[in-house]
PDB file of C-alpha atoms in Angstrom:
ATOM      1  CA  UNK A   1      -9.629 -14.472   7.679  1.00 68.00           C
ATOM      2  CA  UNK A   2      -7.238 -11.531   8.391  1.00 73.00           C
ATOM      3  CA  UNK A   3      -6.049 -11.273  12.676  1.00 74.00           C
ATOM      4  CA  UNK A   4      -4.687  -8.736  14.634  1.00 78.00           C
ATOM      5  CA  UNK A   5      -1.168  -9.027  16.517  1.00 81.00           C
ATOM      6  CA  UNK A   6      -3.353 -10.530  18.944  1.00 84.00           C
ATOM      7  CA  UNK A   7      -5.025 -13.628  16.823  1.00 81.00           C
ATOM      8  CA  UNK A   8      -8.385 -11.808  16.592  1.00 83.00           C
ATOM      9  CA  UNK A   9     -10.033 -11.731  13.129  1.00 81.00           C
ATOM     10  CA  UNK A  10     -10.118  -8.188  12.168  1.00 79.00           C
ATOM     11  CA  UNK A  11     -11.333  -8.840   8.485  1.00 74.00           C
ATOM     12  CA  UNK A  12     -12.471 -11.239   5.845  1.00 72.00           C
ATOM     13  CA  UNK A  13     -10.428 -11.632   2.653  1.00 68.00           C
ATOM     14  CA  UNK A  14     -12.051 -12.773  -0.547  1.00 70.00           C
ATOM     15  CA  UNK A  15     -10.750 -14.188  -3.233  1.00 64.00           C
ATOM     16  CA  UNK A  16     -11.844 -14.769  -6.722  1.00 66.00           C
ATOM     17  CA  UNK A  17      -9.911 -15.797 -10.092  1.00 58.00           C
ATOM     18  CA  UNK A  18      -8.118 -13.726 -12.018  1.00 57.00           C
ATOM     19  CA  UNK A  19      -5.515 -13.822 -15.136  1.00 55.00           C
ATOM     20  CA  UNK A  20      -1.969 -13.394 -13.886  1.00 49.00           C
ATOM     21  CA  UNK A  21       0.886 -13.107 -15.996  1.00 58.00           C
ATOM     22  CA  UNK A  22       3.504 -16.038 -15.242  1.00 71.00           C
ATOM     23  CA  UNK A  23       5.976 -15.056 -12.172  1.00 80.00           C
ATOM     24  CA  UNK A  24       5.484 -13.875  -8.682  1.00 89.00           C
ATOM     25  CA  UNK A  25       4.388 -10.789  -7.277  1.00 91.00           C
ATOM     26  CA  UNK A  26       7.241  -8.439  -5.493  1.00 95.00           C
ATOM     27  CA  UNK A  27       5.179  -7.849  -3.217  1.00 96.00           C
ATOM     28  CA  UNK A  28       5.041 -11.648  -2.043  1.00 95.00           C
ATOM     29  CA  UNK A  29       9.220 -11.367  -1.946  1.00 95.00           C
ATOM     30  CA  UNK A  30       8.856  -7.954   0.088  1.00 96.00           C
ATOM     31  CA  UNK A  31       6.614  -9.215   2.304  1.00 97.00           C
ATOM     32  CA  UNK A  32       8.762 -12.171   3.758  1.00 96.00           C
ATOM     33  CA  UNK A  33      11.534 -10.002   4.356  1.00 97.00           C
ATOM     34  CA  UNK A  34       9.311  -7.686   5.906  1.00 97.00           C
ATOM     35  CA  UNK A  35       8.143 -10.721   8.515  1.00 96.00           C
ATOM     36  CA  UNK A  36      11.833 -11.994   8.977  1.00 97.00           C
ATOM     37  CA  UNK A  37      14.361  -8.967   8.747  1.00 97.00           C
ATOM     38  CA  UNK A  38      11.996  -5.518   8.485  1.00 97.00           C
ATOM     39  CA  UNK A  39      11.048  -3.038   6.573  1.00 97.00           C
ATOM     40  CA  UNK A  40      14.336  -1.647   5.792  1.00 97.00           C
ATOM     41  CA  UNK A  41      15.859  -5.002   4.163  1.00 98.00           C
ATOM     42  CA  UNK A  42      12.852  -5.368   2.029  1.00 97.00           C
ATOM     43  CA  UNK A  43      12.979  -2.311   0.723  1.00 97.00           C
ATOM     44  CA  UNK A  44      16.260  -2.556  -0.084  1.00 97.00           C
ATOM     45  CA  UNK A  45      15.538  -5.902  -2.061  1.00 96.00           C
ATOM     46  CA  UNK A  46      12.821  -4.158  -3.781  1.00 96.00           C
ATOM     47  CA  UNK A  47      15.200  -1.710  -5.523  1.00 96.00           C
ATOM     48  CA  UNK A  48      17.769  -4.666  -5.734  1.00 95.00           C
ATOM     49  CA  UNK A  49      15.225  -6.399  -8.121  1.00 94.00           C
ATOM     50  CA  UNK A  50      13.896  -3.598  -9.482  1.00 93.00           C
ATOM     51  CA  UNK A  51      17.177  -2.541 -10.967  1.00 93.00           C
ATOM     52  CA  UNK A  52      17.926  -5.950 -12.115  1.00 87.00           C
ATOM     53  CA  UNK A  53      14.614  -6.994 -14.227  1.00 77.00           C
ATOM     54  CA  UNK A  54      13.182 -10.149 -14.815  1.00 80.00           C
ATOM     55  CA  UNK A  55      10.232 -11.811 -16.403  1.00 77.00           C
ATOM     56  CA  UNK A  56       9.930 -13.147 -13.388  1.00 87.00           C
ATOM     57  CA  UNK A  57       9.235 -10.725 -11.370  1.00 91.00           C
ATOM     58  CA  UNK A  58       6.033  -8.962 -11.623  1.00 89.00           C
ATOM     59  CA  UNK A  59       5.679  -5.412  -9.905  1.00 92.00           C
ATOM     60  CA  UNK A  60       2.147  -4.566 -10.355  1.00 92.00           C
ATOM     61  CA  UNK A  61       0.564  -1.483  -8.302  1.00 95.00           C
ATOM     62  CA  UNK A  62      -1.994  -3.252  -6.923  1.00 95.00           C
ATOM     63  CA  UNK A  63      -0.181  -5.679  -5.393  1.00 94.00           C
ATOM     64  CA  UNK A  64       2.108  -3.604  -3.674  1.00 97.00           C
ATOM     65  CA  UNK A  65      -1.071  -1.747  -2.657  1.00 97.00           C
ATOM     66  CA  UNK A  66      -2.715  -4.703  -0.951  1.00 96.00           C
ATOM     67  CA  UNK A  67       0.364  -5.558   1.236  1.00 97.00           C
ATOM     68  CA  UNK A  68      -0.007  -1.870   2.693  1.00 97.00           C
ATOM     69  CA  UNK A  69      -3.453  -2.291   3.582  1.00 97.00           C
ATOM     70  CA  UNK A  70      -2.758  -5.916   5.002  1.00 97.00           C
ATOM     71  CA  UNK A  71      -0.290  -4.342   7.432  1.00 97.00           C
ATOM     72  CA  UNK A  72      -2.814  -1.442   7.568  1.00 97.00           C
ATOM     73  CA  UNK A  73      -5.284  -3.734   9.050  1.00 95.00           C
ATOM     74  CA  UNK A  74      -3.185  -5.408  11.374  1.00 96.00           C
ATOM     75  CA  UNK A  75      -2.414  -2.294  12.727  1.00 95.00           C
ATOM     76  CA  UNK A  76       1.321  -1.697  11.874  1.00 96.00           C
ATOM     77  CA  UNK A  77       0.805   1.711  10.321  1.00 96.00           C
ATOM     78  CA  UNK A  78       4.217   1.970  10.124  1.00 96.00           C
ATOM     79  CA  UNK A  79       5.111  -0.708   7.611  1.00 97.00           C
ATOM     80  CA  UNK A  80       1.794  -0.077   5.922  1.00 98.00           C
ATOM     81  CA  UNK A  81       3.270   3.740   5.446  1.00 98.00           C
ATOM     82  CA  UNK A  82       6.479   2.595   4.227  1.00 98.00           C
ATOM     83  CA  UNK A  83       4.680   0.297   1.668  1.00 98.00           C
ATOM     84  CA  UNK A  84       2.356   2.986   0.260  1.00 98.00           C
ATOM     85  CA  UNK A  85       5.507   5.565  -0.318  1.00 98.00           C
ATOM     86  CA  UNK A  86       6.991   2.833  -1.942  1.00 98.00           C
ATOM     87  CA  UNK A  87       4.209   2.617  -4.219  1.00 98.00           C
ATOM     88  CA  UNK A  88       3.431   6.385  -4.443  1.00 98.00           C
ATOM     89  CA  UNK A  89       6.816   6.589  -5.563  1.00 98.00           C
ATOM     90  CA  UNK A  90       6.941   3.900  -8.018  1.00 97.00           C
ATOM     91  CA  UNK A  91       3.653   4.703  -9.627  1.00 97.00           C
ATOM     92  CA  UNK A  92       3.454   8.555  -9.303  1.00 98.00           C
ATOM     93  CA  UNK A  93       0.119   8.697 -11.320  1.00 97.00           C
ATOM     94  CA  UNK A  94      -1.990   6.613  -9.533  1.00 97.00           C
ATOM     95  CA  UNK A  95      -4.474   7.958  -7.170  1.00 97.00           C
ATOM     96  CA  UNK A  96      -5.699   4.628  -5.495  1.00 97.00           C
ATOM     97  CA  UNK A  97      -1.690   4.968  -4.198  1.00 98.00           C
ATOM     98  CA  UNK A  98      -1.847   8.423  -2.717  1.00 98.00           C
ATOM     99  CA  UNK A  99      -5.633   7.554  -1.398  1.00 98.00           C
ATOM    100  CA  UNK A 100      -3.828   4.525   0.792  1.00 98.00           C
ATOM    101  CA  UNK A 101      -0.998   6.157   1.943  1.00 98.00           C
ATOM    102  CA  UNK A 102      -3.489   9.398   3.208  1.00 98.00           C
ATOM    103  CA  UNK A 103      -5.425   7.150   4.579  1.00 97.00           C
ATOM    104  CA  UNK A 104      -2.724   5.009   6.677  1.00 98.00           C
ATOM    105  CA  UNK A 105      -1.188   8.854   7.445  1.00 98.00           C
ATOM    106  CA  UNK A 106      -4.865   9.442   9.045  1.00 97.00           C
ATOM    107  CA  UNK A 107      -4.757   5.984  11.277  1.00 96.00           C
ATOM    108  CA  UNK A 108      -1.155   7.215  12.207  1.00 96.00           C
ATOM    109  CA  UNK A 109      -2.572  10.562  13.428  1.00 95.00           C
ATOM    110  CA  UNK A 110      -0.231  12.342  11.307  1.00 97.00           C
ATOM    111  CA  UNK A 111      -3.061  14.366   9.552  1.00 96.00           C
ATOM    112  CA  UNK A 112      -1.151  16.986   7.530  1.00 97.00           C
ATOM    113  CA  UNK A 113       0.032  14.225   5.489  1.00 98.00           C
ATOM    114  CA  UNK A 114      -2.987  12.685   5.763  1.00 97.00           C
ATOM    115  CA  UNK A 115      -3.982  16.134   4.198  1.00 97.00           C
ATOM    116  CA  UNK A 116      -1.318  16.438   1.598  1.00 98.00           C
ATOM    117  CA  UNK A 117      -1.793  12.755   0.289  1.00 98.00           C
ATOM    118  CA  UNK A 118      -5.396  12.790  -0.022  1.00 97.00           C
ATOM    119  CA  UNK A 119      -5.140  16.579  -1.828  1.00 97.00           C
ATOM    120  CA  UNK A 120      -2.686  14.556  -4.614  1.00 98.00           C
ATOM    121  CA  UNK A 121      -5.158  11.773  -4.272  1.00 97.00           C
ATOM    122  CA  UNK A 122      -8.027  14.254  -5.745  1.00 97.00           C
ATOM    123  CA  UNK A 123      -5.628  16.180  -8.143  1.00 97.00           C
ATOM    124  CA  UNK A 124      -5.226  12.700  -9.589  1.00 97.00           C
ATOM    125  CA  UNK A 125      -8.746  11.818  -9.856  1.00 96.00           C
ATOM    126  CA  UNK A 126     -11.099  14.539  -9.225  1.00 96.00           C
ATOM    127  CA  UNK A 127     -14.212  11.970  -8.679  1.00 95.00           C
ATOM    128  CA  UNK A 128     -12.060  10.720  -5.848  1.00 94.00           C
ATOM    129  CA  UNK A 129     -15.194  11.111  -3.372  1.00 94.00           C
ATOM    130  CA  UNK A 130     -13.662   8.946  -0.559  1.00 92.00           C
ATOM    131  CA  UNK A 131     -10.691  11.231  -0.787  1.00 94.00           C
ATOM    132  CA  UNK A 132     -13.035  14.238  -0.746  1.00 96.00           C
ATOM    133  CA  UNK A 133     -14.835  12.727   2.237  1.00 96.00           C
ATOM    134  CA  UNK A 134     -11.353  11.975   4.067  1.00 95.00           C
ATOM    135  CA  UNK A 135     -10.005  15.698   3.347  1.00 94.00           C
ATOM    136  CA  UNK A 136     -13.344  17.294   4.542  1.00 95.00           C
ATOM    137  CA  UNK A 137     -12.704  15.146   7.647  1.00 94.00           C
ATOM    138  CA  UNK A 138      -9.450  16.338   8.048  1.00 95.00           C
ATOM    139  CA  UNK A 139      -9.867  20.262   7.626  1.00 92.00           C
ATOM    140  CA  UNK A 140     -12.777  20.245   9.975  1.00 88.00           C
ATOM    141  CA  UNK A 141     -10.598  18.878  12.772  1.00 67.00           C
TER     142      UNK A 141
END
C-alpha cells in the first residue's frame, strides 16, 4: 500500500510479472537521491548517467513515469512535476508523458500548463480521451 506524508494509505499498488532486461531502473537510482539529497541532485545524476551509458542502467519511460505519479500521490506535486519534465524531455514523443505532467500541472493549480501539456498530450495521440476530458475541464473553468 502507497501512504501519504502522514502514514495514511492513499492507494493500492499491484504488481504482476513482467520481462525486464538485466540492470536497474534509473528511476530506482533517482529516486533515493530524491529521498536523501532532493530533487536537484538527482537530476543532476540522471544526466551524469545518462551521458555516461551502461548496460546497466536501464532508462525506460515508464519507469520514470511511475516515480512521478508515486510522488504525485503522495502529494509532492512538486517533485512529481520535476519528474514528468524530465521525462517529457527525454521522450518527446510520448503522450502518456505529457498526459502526467498536465495532469500533476492540474493538482498544482497551475492550469495553463495544465492546458498546454494536455493540448501536446492530444497532438500526440488524438484518441487521448482522458486528455480530452482533462482539457474540456480546464477551458470551462
Amino acid at each position: 500500500f502507497g501512504k501519504d506524508k502522514n502514514g495514511k494509505v492513499n492507494q493500492l499498488v499491484y504488481y504482476q510479472n513482467v520481462s525486464l532486461h538485466k540492470g536497474e531502473p534509473v528511476s530506482a537510482i533517482i529516486e533515493e537521491i530524491i529521498e536523501k539529497s532532493g530533487i536537484k541532485d538527482a537530476l543532476t545524476k540522471y544526466y551524469d548517467l545518462k551521458s555516461n551509458p551502461c548496460d546497466e542502467i536501464l532508462f525506460y519511460e515508464r519507469c520514470i513515469n511511475s516515480l512521478g505519479h508515486k510522488y504525485l500521490g503522495e502529494g509532492e506535486n512538486n517533485n512529481a512535476i520535476e519528474v514528468f519534465k524530465l521525462n517529457t524531455k527525454e521522450h518527446p514523443d510520448s503522450w502518456n508523458a505529457f498526459d502526467s505532467l498536465g495532469e500533476a500541472y492540474m493538482k498544482n493549480g497551475d492550469n495553463d500548463l495544465a492546458i498546454e501539456n494536455y493540448k501536446k498530450s492530444i497532438e500526440l495521440n488524438p484518441e487521448n480521451t482522458n486528455g480530452e476530458e482533462k482539457l474540456a475541464e480546464l477551458t470551462e473553468k
